[in-house]
Each structure stands twice: as structure tokens, then as C-alpha cells.
XYZ file of N, CA and C in Angstrom:
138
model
N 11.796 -17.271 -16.004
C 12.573 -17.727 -14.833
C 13.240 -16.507 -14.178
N 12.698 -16.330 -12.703
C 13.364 -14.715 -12.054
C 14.542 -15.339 -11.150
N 15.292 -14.615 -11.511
C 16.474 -14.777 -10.344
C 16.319 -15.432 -8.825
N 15.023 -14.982 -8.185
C 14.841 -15.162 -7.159
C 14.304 -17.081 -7.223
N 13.182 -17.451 -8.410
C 13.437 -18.750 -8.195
C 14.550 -19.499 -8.327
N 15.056 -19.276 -8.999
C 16.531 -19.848 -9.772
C 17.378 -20.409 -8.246
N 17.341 -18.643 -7.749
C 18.260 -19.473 -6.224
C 17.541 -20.438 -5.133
N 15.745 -19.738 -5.703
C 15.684 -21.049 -4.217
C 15.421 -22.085 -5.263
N 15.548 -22.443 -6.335
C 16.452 -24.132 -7.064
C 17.281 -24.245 -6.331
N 17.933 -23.773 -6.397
C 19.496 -24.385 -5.880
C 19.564 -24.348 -4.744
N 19.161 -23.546 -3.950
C 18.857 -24.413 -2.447
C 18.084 -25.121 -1.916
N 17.083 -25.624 -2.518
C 16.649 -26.734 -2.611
C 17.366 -27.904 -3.115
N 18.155 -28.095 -3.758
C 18.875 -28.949 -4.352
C 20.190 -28.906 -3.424
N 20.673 -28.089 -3.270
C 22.090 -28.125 -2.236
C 21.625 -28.674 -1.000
N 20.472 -28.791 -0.161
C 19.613 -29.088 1.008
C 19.442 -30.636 0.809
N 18.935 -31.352 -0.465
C 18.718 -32.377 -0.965
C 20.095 -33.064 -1.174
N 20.657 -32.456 -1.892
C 22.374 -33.204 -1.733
C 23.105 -33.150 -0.767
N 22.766 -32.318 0.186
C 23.462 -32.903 1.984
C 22.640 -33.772 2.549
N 21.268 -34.023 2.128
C 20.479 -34.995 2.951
C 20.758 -36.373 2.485
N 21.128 -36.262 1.064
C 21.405 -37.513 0.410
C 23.036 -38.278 1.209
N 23.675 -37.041 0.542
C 25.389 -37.771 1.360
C 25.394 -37.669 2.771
N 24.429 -36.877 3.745
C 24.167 -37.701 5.022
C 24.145 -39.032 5.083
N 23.014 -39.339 4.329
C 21.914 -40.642 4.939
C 23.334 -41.463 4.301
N 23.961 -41.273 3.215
C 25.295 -42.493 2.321
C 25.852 -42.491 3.558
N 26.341 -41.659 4.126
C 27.586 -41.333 5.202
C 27.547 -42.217 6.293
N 26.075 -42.371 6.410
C 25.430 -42.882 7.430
C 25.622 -44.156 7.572
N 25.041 -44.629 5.858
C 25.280 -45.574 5.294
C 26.359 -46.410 5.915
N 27.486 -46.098 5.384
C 28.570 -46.359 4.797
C 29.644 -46.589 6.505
N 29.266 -45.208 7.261
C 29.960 -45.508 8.436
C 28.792 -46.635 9.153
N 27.657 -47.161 9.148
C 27.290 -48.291 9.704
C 27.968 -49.500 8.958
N 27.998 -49.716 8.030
C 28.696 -50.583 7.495
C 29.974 -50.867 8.001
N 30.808 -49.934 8.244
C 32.203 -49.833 8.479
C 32.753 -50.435 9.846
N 31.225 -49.636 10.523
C 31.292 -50.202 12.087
C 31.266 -51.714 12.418
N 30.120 -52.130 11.355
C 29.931 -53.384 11.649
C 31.259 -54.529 11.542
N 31.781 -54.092 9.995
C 32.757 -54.701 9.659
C 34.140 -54.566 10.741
N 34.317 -53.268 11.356
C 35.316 -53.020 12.415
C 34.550 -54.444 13.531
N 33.350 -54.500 13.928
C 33.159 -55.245 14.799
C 33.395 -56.568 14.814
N 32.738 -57.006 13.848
C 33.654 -58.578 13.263
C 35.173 -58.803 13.160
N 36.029 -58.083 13.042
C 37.173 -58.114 12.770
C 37.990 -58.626 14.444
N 36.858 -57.668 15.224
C 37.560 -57.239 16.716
C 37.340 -58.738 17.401
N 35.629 -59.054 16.871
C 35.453 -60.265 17.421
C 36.217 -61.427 17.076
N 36.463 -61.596 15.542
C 37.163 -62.766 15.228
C 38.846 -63.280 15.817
N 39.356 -61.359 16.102
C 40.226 -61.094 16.938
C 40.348 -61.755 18.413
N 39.396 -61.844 18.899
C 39.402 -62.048 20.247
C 38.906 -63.346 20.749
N 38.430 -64.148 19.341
C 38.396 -65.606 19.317
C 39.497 -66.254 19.331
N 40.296 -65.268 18.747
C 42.004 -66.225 18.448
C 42.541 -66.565 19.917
């Protein structure tokens, strides 16, 4: 194992773990939105 693969491991893997907690982020703020949207609507039924 040479130094030089070793690092491109790990940037491969650091590249892969921002793509991952993107796509969650992504996730997570669509979710959030949605739930903000229902809230606004049920709001504005009252």
C-alpha cells in the first residue's frame, strides 16, 4: 500500500460521504418543506 493510493482512498471516500449527506440533506430538507407546508395550509383553513 503506497502513500499515494492510501490518499486517493480517502478522497474517494470523503467525495462519497458529501454525496451521501447531500442527497440525506436533501432528504430531510424535502421532508421538512413538506411538513412546513401542511402546517401553513392547515393554518389557513382555520
Amino acid at each position: 500500500m503506497t502513500v499515494d493510493s492510501f490518499k486517493s482512498k480517502i478522497k474517494v471516500s470523503t467525495v462519497f460521504i458529501y454525496i451521501v449527506k447531500c442527497r440525506i440533506l436533501r432528504v430531510l430538507n424535502i421532508e421538512m418543506i413538506d411538513k412546513y407546508k401542511e402546517k401553513n395550509m392547515r393554518e389557513k383553513d382555520l
